[in-house]
PDB file of C-alpha atoms in Angstrom:
ATOM      1  CA  MET A 774       0.011   0.014  -0.051  1.00  0.00           C
ATOM      2  CA  THR A 775       1.094   3.290  -0.899  1.00  0.00           C
ATOM      3  CA  ASP A 776       0.433   7.048   0.330  1.00  0.00           C
ATOM      4  CA  ARG A 777       0.905   8.252  -3.070  1.00  0.00           C
ATOM      5  CA  PRO A 778      -2.126  10.515  -4.113  1.00  0.00           C
ATOM      6  CA  SER A 779      -3.891   9.850  -7.270  1.00  0.00           C
ATOM      7  CA  VAL A 780      -3.660  12.417 -10.079  1.00  0.00           C
ATOM      8  CA  ASP A 781      -7.269  14.086  -9.007  1.00  0.00           C
ATOM      9  CA  GLU A 782      -6.044  14.180  -5.309  1.00  0.00           C
ATOM     10  CA  TYR A 783      -2.819  15.679  -6.238  1.00  0.00           C
ATOM     11  CA  PHE A 784      -4.255  18.629  -8.272  1.00  0.00           C
ATOM     12  CA  LEU A 785      -6.892  19.018  -5.715  1.00  0.00           C
ATOM     13  CA  GLU A 786      -4.531  19.380  -2.762  1.00  0.00           C
ATOM     14  CA  ILE A 787      -2.628  22.155  -4.974  1.00  0.00           C
ATOM     15  CA  ALA A 788      -5.919  23.874  -5.638  1.00  0.00           C
ATOM     16  CA  THR A 789      -6.277  24.005  -1.633  1.00  0.00           C
ATOM     17  CA  VAL A 790      -2.810  25.669  -1.497  1.00  0.00           C
ATOM     18  CA  VAL A 791      -3.623  28.116  -4.280  1.00  0.00           C
ATOM     19  CA  ALA A 792      -6.923  28.983  -2.356  1.00  0.00           C
ATOM     20  CA  LYS A 793      -4.810  30.288   0.560  1.00  0.00           C
ATOM     21  CA  ARG A 794      -4.099  33.529  -1.672  1.00  0.00           C
ATOM     22  CA  SER A 795      -7.797  34.423  -1.911  1.00  0.00           C
ATOM     23  CA  THR A 796      -8.929  37.458  -0.418  1.00  0.00           C
ATOM     24  CA  CYS A 797     -12.472  36.807  -0.011  1.00  0.00           C
ATOM     25  CA  LEU A 798     -13.691  36.974   3.417  1.00  0.00           C
ATOM     26  CA  ARG A 799     -16.519  34.149   2.963  1.00  0.00           C
ATOM     27  CA  ASN A 800     -14.998  31.513   0.876  1.00  0.00           C
ATOM     28  CA  LYS A 801     -11.182  30.898   0.190  1.00  0.00           C
ATOM     29  CA  VAL A 802     -11.397  29.278  -3.348  1.00  0.00           C
ATOM     30  CA  GLY A 803      -8.921  27.891  -5.518  1.00  0.00           C
ATOM     31  CA  ALA A 804      -8.688  26.218  -9.036  1.00  0.00           C
ATOM     32  CA  VAL A 805      -5.992  24.388 -10.813  1.00  0.00           C
ATOM     33  CA  ILE A 806      -6.417  23.776 -14.709  1.00  0.00           C
ATOM     34  CA  ALA A 807      -4.628  20.754 -15.812  1.00  0.00           C
ATOM     35  CA  ARG A 808      -3.959  18.623 -18.927  1.00  0.00           C
ATOM     36  CA  ASP A 809      -2.040  15.570 -19.417  1.00  0.00           C
ATOM     37  CA  LYS A 810      -0.887  15.689 -15.691  1.00  0.00           C
ATOM     38  CA  ARG A 811       0.428  19.180 -16.195  1.00  0.00           C
ATOM     39  CA  ILE A 812      -0.618  22.301 -14.771  1.00  0.00           C
ATOM     40  CA  LEU A 813      -1.867  24.792 -17.461  1.00  0.00           C
ATOM     41  CA  SER A 814      -3.087  27.613 -14.992  1.00  0.00           C
ATOM     42  CA  THR A 815      -4.144  28.473 -11.557  1.00  0.00           C
ATOM     43  CA  GLY A 816      -6.458  31.023  -9.992  1.00  0.00           C
ATOM     44  CA  TYR A 817      -8.047  32.056  -6.691  1.00  0.00           C
ATOM     45  CA  ASN A 818     -10.731  34.606  -5.782  1.00  0.00           C
ATOM     46  CA  GLY A 819     -10.086  38.100  -5.412  1.00  0.00           C
ATOM     47  CA  ALA A 820     -10.745  41.622  -6.707  1.00  0.00           C
ATOM     48  CA  PRO A 821      -9.965  42.502 -10.104  1.00  0.00           C
ATOM     49  CA  ARG A 822      -6.305  43.787 -10.848  1.00  0.00           C
ATOM     50  CA  ASN A 823      -5.579  47.149  -9.378  1.00  0.00           C
ATOM     51  CA  MET A 824      -8.715  47.167  -7.370  1.00  0.00           C
ATOM     52  CA  GLN A 825      -9.161  47.040  -3.433  1.00  0.00           C
ATOM     53  CA  HIS A 826      -9.592  43.663  -2.206  1.00  0.00           C
ATOM     54  CA  CYS A 827     -12.579  42.565   0.380  1.00  0.00           C
ATOM     55  CA  LEU A 828      -9.753  41.913   2.828  1.00  0.00           C
ATOM     56  CA  ASP A 829      -9.090  45.309   2.921  1.00  0.00           C
ATOM     57  CA  ILE A 830     -12.408  47.291   2.479  1.00  0.00           C
ATOM     58  CA  GLY A 831     -15.071  44.624   3.534  1.00  0.00           C
ATOM     59  CA  CYS A 832     -17.416  42.331   1.720  1.00  0.00           C
ATOM     60  CA  ILE A 833     -20.423  43.658  -0.055  1.00  0.00           C
ATOM     61  CA  ARG A 834     -22.398  40.668   0.149  1.00  0.00           C
ATOM     62  CA  GLU A 835     -21.859  40.314   3.927  1.00  0.00           C
ATOM     63  CA  GLN A 836     -22.792  44.140   3.995  1.00  0.00           C
ATOM     64  CA  ASN A 837     -26.080  43.241   2.251  1.00  0.00           C
ATOM     65  CA  ASN A 838     -26.809  39.983   3.841  1.00  0.00           C
ATOM     66  CA  ILE A 839     -26.701  38.125   0.430  1.00  0.00           C
ATOM     67  CA  GLU A 840     -27.169  34.281   0.722  1.00  0.00           C
ATOM     68  CA  SER A 841     -24.233  32.284  -0.508  1.00  0.00           C
ATOM     69  CA  GLY A 842     -25.159  30.882  -3.976  1.00  0.00           C
ATOM     70  CA  THR A 843     -27.174  33.781  -5.080  1.00  0.00           C
ATOM     71  CA  ARG A 844     -26.725  37.043  -6.740  1.00  0.00           C
ATOM     72  CA  HIS A 845     -23.223  36.273  -8.002  1.00  0.00           C
ATOM     73  CA  GLU A 846     -23.180  39.985  -9.797  1.00  0.00           C
ATOM     74  CA  LYS A 847     -22.997  41.390  -6.249  1.00  0.00           C
ATOM     75  CA  CYS A 848     -19.420  40.245  -5.454  1.00  0.00           C
ATOM     76  CA  ARG A 849     -16.466  42.227  -5.837  1.00  0.00           C
ATOM     77  CA  ALA A 850     -14.043  39.042  -6.459  1.00  0.00           C
ATOM     78  CA  VAL A 851     -13.394  37.439  -9.867  1.00  0.00           C
ATOM     79  CA  HIS A 852     -13.967  33.913  -9.025  1.00  0.00           C
ATOM     80  CA  ALA A 853     -10.980  31.349  -8.773  1.00  0.00           C
ATOM     81  CA  GLU A 854     -12.076  29.180 -11.776  1.00  0.00           C
ATOM     82  CA  GLN A 855     -12.447  32.814 -13.935  1.00  0.00           C
ATOM     83  CA  ASN A 856      -9.063  33.714 -12.863  1.00  0.00           C
ATOM     84  CA  ALA A 857      -7.558  30.651 -13.961  1.00  0.00           C
ATOM     85  CA  ILE A 858      -9.213  30.650 -17.352  1.00  0.00           C
ATOM     86  CA  LEU A 859      -8.287  34.386 -17.752  1.00  0.00           C
ATOM     87  CA  GLN A 860      -4.698  33.444 -16.748  1.00  0.00           C
ATOM     88  CA  ALA A 861      -4.551  30.799 -19.401  1.00  0.00           C
ATOM     89  CA  ALA A 862      -5.916  33.099 -22.061  1.00  0.00           C
ATOM     90  CA  LEU A 863      -3.638  35.879 -20.950  1.00  0.00           C
ATOM     91  CA  HIS A 864      -0.526  33.711 -21.435  1.00  0.00           C
ATOM     92  CA  GLY A 865      -1.668  31.954 -24.613  1.00  0.00           C
ATOM     93  CA  VAL A 866      -2.418  28.646 -22.935  1.00  0.00           C
ATOM     94  CA  SER A 867      -5.196  26.376 -24.429  1.00  0.00           C
ATOM     95  CA  THR A 868      -7.767  24.889 -22.181  1.00  0.00           C
ATOM     96  CA  ASP A 869      -9.018  22.589 -24.648  1.00  0.00           C
ATOM     97  CA  SER A 870     -10.113  19.324 -23.268  1.00  0.00           C
ATOM     98  CA  ALA A 871      -8.507  20.045 -19.828  1.00  0.00           C
ATOM     99  CA  THR A 872      -9.663  19.421 -16.536  1.00  0.00           C
ATOM    100  CA  ILE A 873     -10.474  21.983 -13.678  1.00  0.00           C
ATOM    101  CA  TYR A 874      -9.885  21.054 -10.179  1.00  0.00           C
ATOM    102  CA  CYS A 875     -11.499  23.220  -7.566  1.00  0.00           C
ATOM    103  CA  THR A 876     -11.854  23.651  -3.969  1.00  0.00           C
ATOM    104  CA  HIS A 877     -15.755  24.287  -4.387  1.00  0.00           C
ATOM    105  CA  GLN A 878     -18.298  23.439  -6.758  1.00  0.00           C
ATOM    106  CA  PRO A 879     -18.083  26.201  -9.623  1.00  0.00           C
ATOM    107  CA  CYS A 880     -21.258  28.636  -9.716  1.00  0.00           C
ATOM    108  CA  ILE A 881     -23.505  29.042 -12.776  1.00  0.00           C
ATOM    109  CA  LEU A 882     -21.346  31.910 -13.894  1.00  0.00           C
ATOM    110  CA  CYS A 883     -18.166  29.938 -13.960  1.00  0.00           C
ATOM    111  CA  ALA A 884     -19.992  26.841 -15.346  1.00  0.00           C
ATOM    112  CA  LYS A 885     -20.723  28.719 -18.347  1.00  0.00           C
ATOM    113  CA  MET A 886     -17.019  30.150 -18.751  1.00  0.00           C
ATOM    114  CA  ILE A 887     -15.881  26.471 -18.151  1.00  0.00           C
ATOM    115  CA  ILE A 888     -18.090  25.149 -20.807  1.00  0.00           C
ATOM    116  CA  ASN A 889     -16.944  27.787 -23.297  1.00  0.00           C
ATOM    117  CA  ALA A 890     -13.281  27.258 -22.360  1.00  0.00           C
ATOM    118  CA  ASN A 891     -13.952  23.561 -23.670  1.00  0.00           C
ATOM    119  CA  ILE A 892     -12.920  22.417 -20.349  1.00  0.00           C
ATOM    120  CA  LYS A 893     -14.350  18.611 -20.327  1.00  0.00           C
ATOM    121  CA  ARG A 894     -13.816  17.841 -16.579  1.00  0.00           C
ATOM    122  CA  VAL A 895     -14.583  19.330 -13.319  1.00  0.00           C
ATOM    123  CA  VAL A 896     -13.504  17.837 -10.028  1.00  0.00           C
ATOM    124  CA  TYR A 897     -14.185  19.703  -6.946  1.00  0.00           C
ATOM    125  CA  ILE A 898     -14.135  19.016  -3.064  1.00  0.00           C
ATOM    126  CA  GLN A 899     -17.043  21.069  -1.380  1.00  0.00           C
ATOM    127  CA  PRO A 900     -20.543  21.427  -2.751  1.00  0.00           C
ATOM    128  CA  TYR A 901     -21.813  24.923  -3.330  1.00  0.00           C
ATOM    129  CA  PRO A 902     -25.802  25.790  -3.350  1.00  0.00           C
ATOM    130  CA  ASP A 903     -25.842  26.316  -7.035  1.00  0.00           C
ATOM    131  CA  THR A 904     -27.671  23.212  -8.866  1.00  0.00           C
ATOM    132  CA  ASP A 905     -28.032  25.059 -12.106  1.00  0.00           C
ATOM    133  CA  ALA A 906     -24.398  24.981 -12.694  1.00  0.00           C
ATOM    134  CA  LEU A 907     -24.469  21.231 -12.380  1.00  0.00           C
ATOM    135  CA  SER A 908     -27.372  21.089 -14.849  1.00  0.00           C
ATOM    136  CA  PHE A 909     -25.536  23.230 -17.222  1.00  0.00           C
ATOM    137  CA  PHE A 910     -22.531  20.842 -16.937  1.00  0.00           C
ATOM    138  CA  SER A 911     -24.737  17.659 -17.531  1.00  0.00           C
ATOM    139  CA  ASP A 912     -26.367  19.328 -20.656  1.00  0.00           C
ATOM    140  CA  ALA A 913     -22.922  20.402 -22.061  1.00  0.00           C
ATOM    141  CA  GLY A 914     -21.452  16.872 -21.655  1.00  0.00           C
ATOM    142  CA  VAL A 915     -18.892  17.907 -18.972  1.00  0.00           C
ATOM    143  CA  GLU A 916     -18.002  15.247 -16.704  1.00  0.00           C
ATOM    144  CA  VAL A 917     -18.333  16.414 -12.884  1.00  0.00           C
ATOM    145  CA  VAL A 918     -16.687  14.592 -10.058  1.00  0.00           C
ATOM    146  CA  ILE A 919     -16.934  15.417  -6.324  1.00  0.00           C
ATOM    147  CA  MET A 920     -14.217  14.149  -4.210  1.00  0.00           C
ATOM    148  CA  PRO A 921     -14.393  15.308  -0.489  1.00  0.00           C
ATOM    149  CA  PHE A 922     -11.301  15.302   1.528  1.00  0.00           C
TER     150      PHE A 922
END
């Protein structure tokens, strides 16, 4: 018997380390996009470039008592999955047929981006109260795997 993690466990563990860079006060989320056992890009949730972070000025969602999984537009942060896709695009790295590893289930906004980035597989640790995202993945033929630690 070996303690060697599977490929999915390995990338999920990296996603949990990436999440430590998050500046969100509610959920520290990390994402890793990989293909052929290689990291293509990473992302964590935080304010857009050159803008103040919730860590520094407070959370709009908390201030307005917005329930988790709703009103995604009322969030200062760019989500971890979005940042990982954007970083790949910024650096000219194709996400075609890749897998995205996330600490949390992607929301509907991220699901649409993942589908259009032609990412074929989503592996995550924690559920998120957004079942519409899971329906979109199913309809688009994206494989979804939950692997709680």
